[in-house]
XYZ file of C-alpha atoms in Angstrom:
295
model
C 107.366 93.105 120.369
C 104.143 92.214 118.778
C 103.171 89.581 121.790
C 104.220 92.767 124.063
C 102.074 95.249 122.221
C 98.961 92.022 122.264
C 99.381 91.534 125.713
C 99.024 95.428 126.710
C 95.682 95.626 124.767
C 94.464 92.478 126.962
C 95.624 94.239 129.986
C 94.039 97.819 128.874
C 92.155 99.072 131.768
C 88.685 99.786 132.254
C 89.764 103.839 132.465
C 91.392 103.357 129.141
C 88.502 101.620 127.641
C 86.013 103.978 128.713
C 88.908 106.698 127.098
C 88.747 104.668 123.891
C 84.815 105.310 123.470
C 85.138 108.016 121.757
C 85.220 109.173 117.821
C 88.706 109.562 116.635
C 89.455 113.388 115.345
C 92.671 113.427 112.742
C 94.773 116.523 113.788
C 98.280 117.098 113.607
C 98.606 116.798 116.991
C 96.360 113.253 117.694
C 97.145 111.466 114.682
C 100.849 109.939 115.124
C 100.511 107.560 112.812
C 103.220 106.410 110.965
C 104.414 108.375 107.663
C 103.860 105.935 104.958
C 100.360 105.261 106.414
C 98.630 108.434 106.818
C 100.198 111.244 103.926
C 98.617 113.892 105.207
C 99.177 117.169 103.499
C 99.282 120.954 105.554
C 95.935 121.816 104.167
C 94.123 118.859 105.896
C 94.238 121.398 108.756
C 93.221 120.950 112.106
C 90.657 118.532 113.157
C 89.686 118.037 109.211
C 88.183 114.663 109.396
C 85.911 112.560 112.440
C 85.102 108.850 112.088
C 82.217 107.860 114.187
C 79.060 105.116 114.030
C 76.281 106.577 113.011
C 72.444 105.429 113.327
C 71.164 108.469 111.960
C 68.579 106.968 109.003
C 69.444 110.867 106.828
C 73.203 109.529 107.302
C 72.535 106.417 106.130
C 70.454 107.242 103.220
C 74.176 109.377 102.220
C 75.994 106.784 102.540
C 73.995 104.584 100.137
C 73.455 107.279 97.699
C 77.158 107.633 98.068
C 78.097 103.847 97.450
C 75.497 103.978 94.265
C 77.705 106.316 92.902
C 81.507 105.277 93.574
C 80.396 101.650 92.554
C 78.151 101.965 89.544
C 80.295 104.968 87.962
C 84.193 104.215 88.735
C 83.325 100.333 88.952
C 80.947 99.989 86.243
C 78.761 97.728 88.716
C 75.599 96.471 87.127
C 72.849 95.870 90.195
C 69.430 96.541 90.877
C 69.482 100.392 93.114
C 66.103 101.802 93.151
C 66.252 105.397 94.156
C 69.805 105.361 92.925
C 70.792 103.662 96.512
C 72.908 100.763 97.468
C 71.416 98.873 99.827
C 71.144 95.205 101.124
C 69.611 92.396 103.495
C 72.852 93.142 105.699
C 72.722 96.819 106.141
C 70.082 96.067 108.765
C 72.110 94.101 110.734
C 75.135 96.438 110.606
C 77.049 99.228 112.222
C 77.493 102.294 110.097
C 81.469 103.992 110.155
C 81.258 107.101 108.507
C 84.068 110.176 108.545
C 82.935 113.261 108.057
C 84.742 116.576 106.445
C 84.246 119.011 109.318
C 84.917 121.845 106.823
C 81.813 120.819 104.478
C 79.291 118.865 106.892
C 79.538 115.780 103.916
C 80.592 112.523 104.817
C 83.284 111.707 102.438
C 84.327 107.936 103.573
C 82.370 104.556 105.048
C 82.386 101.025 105.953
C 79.942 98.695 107.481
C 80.765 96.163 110.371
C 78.887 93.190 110.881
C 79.985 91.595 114.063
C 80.284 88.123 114.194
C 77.552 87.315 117.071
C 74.710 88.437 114.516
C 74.885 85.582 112.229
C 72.024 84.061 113.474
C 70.231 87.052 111.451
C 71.778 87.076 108.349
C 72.803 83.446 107.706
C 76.158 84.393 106.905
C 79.103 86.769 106.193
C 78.321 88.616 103.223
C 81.947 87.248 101.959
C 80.987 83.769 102.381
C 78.718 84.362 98.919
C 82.359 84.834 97.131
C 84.691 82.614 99.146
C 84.745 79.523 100.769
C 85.341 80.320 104.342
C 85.197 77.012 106.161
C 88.396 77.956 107.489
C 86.869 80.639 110.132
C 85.690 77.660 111.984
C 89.735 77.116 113.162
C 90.254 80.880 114.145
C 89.243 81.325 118.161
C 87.935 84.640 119.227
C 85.064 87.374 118.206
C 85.277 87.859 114.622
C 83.548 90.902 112.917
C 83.408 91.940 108.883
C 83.802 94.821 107.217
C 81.981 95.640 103.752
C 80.826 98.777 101.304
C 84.165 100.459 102.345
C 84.504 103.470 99.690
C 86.044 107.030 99.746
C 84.927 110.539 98.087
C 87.138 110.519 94.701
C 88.492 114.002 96.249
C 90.315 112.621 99.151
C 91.764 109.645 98.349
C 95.170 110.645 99.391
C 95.165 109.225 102.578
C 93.802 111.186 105.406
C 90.163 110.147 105.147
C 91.046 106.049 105.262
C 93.833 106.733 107.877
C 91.005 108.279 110.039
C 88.754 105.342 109.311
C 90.948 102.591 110.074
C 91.978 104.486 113.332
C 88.286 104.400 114.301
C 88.489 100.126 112.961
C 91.035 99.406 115.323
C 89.383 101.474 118.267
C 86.584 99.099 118.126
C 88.122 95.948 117.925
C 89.779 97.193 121.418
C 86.711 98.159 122.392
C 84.665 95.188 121.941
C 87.622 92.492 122.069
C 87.408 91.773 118.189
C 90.186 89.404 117.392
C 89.823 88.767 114.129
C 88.668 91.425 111.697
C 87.904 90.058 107.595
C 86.162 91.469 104.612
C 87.206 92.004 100.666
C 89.396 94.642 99.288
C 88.509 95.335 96.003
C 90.299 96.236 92.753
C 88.242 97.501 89.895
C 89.057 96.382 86.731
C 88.102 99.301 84.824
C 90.761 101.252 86.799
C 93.882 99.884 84.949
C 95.578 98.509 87.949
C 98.386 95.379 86.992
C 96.801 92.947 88.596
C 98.869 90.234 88.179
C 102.046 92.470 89.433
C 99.826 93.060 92.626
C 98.855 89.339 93.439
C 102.652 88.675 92.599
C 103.603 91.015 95.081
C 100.886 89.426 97.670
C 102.748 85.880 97.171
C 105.616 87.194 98.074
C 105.015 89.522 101.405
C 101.399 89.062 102.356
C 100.039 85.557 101.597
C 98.129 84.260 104.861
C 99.356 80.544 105.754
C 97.653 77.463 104.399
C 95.439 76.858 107.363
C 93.880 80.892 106.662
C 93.311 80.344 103.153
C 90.133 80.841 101.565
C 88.522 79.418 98.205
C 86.938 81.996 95.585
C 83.475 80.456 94.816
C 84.108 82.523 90.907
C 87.789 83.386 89.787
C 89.399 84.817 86.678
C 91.983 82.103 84.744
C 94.649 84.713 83.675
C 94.387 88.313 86.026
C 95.067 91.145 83.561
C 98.668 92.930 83.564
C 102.506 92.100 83.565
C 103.211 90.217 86.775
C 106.804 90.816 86.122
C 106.808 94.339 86.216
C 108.895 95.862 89.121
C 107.120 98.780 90.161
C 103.535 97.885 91.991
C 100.731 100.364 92.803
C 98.085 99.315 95.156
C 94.520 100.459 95.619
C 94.428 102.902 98.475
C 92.228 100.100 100.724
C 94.443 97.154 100.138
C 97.526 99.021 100.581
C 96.385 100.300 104.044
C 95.096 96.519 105.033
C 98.213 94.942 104.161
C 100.422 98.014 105.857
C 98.604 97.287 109.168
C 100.083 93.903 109.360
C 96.769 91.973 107.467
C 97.184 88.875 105.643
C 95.376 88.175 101.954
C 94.059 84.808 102.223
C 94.380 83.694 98.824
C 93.672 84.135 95.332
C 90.970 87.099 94.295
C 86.801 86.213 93.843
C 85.451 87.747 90.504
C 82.681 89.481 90.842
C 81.057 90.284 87.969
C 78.243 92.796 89.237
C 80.681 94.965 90.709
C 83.250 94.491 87.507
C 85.682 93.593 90.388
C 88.281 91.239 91.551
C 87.417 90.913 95.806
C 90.381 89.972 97.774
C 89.663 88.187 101.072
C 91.494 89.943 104.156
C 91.890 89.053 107.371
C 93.383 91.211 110.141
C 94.096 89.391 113.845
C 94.211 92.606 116.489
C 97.435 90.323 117.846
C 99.037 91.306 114.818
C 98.945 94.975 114.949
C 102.275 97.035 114.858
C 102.993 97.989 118.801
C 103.522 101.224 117.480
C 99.560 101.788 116.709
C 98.951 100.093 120.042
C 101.175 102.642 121.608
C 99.569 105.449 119.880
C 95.994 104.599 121.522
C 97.189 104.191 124.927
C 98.909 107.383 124.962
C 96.300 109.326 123.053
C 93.042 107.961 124.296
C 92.735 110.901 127.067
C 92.877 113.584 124.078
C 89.699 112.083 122.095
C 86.390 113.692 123.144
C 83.287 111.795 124.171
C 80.724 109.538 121.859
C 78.121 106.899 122.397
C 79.423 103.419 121.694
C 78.695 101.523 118.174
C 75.462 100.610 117.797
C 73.076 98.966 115.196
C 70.639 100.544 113.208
């Protein structure tokens, strides 16, 4: 089913592409993804939440005011942020994904995408200062990285990273991403079992040998009970892993961020038909947007 599903997104046509240009609106009626993935409540309400690239430098200035705050209060990051804004040599080169709360005009979730064919400007994926990622040089097709991801603490139950990672996997169709790879992070001030959660990554989501990745900084002994039964996830890594990605080996430590950094890599092949099925059959319900574009 899967090589079905990859071979219909190969063979999308250009009146479906041109369809699939467009921000992705969660509404009752659009978003058909599947239970367990998007747990949205009634009072998310019609057309609560858009996802869309944004160039706009106010926007932008949000979103690093926003990261600031989610990474040096929940995570207890320690960084330089003058102006009390996260920024970096790669937010230059990068396309902005916010969602926005239609209801209150704030953005309320982000990520960055640095596609892989603007290297030459940035000497790097960011990831590649955590992890040893010679093994990208095996995977053929366009690769492109996602970074900064983070949520509003008031809607982390779902809807907002559903509607983000619909708008993901619209632009990998769109600009015939293969591969898509970045970190999800678990804060360790956050009281999450760690070593349950890498336990549970052995056993379902663990990439094969020749995908593995080496963490340039690691932790001997990751804090919890690995033999407890019951796992939670962070929000990010369960959705990753629930849209088919694999975890490419053991977690970087990153001690700015007070963070363990997972390295994740999703091939488009791999996605469930059923998503593919949704964006063929919804594409002609999505209203217009200019495509992705850099700062």
């Amino acid at each position: 089913m899967l090589a079905q599903a990859a071979g219909k997104i190969k063979a999308l046509s250009p009146q479906l592409k041109d369809a699939l240009a467009r921000p992705f609106v969660a509404t009752a009626d659009i978003l058909r993804f599947p239970r367990e993935l998007r747990d949205l409540s009634e009072a998310e309400g019609q057309s609560r939440f858009t996802a869309y690239f944004t160039r706009s430098r106010r926007e932008i200035i949000k979103v690093h005011r926003m990261r600031y705050r989610i990474f040096s209060e929940e995570y207890g990051a320690s960084f330089s942020a003058p102006f009390g804004l996260d920024r970096d040599r790669y937010d230059r080169h990068c396309l902005h994904l916010v969602v926005k709360d239609n209801r209150s005009g704030e953005i309320v979730g982000y990520t960055r995408v640095l596609p892989g064919d603007r290297l030459h400007r940035t000497g790097g994926f960011y990831s590649s200062g955590e992890f040893d990622l010679s093994m990208l040089k095996g995977l053929e097709g366009r690769l492109a990285e996602i970074g900064r991801t983070c949520i509003h603490p008031a809607h982390r139950n779902g809807a907002v990273i559903t509607v983000l990672w619909a708008r993901l996997a619209q632009y990998m169709i769109e600009n015939d991403i293969r591969y898509l790879l970045g970190c999800a992070s678990i804060a360790l001030g956050e009281g999450y079992n760690v070593a349950a959660i890498w336990q549970r990554i052995n056993e379902k989501h663990l990439s094969t040998q020749p995908h593995r990745v080496v963490p340039h900084l690691k932790l001997e002994t990751l804090p919890g009970d690995s033999e407890q039964a019951s796992v939670k996830m962070p929000p990010l890594l369960k959705a990753y892993v629930r849209m088919g990605a694999q975890i490419c080996g053991e977690p970087c430590w990153d001690p700015d961020f007070n963070c363990l950094d997972f390295f994740v890599l999703m091939d488009v092949n791999d996605l469930p038909a059923r998503y593919v099925q949704h964006f063929m059959q919804q594409a002609d319900a999505l209203p217009s947007v200019q495509p992705a574009q850099a700062v």
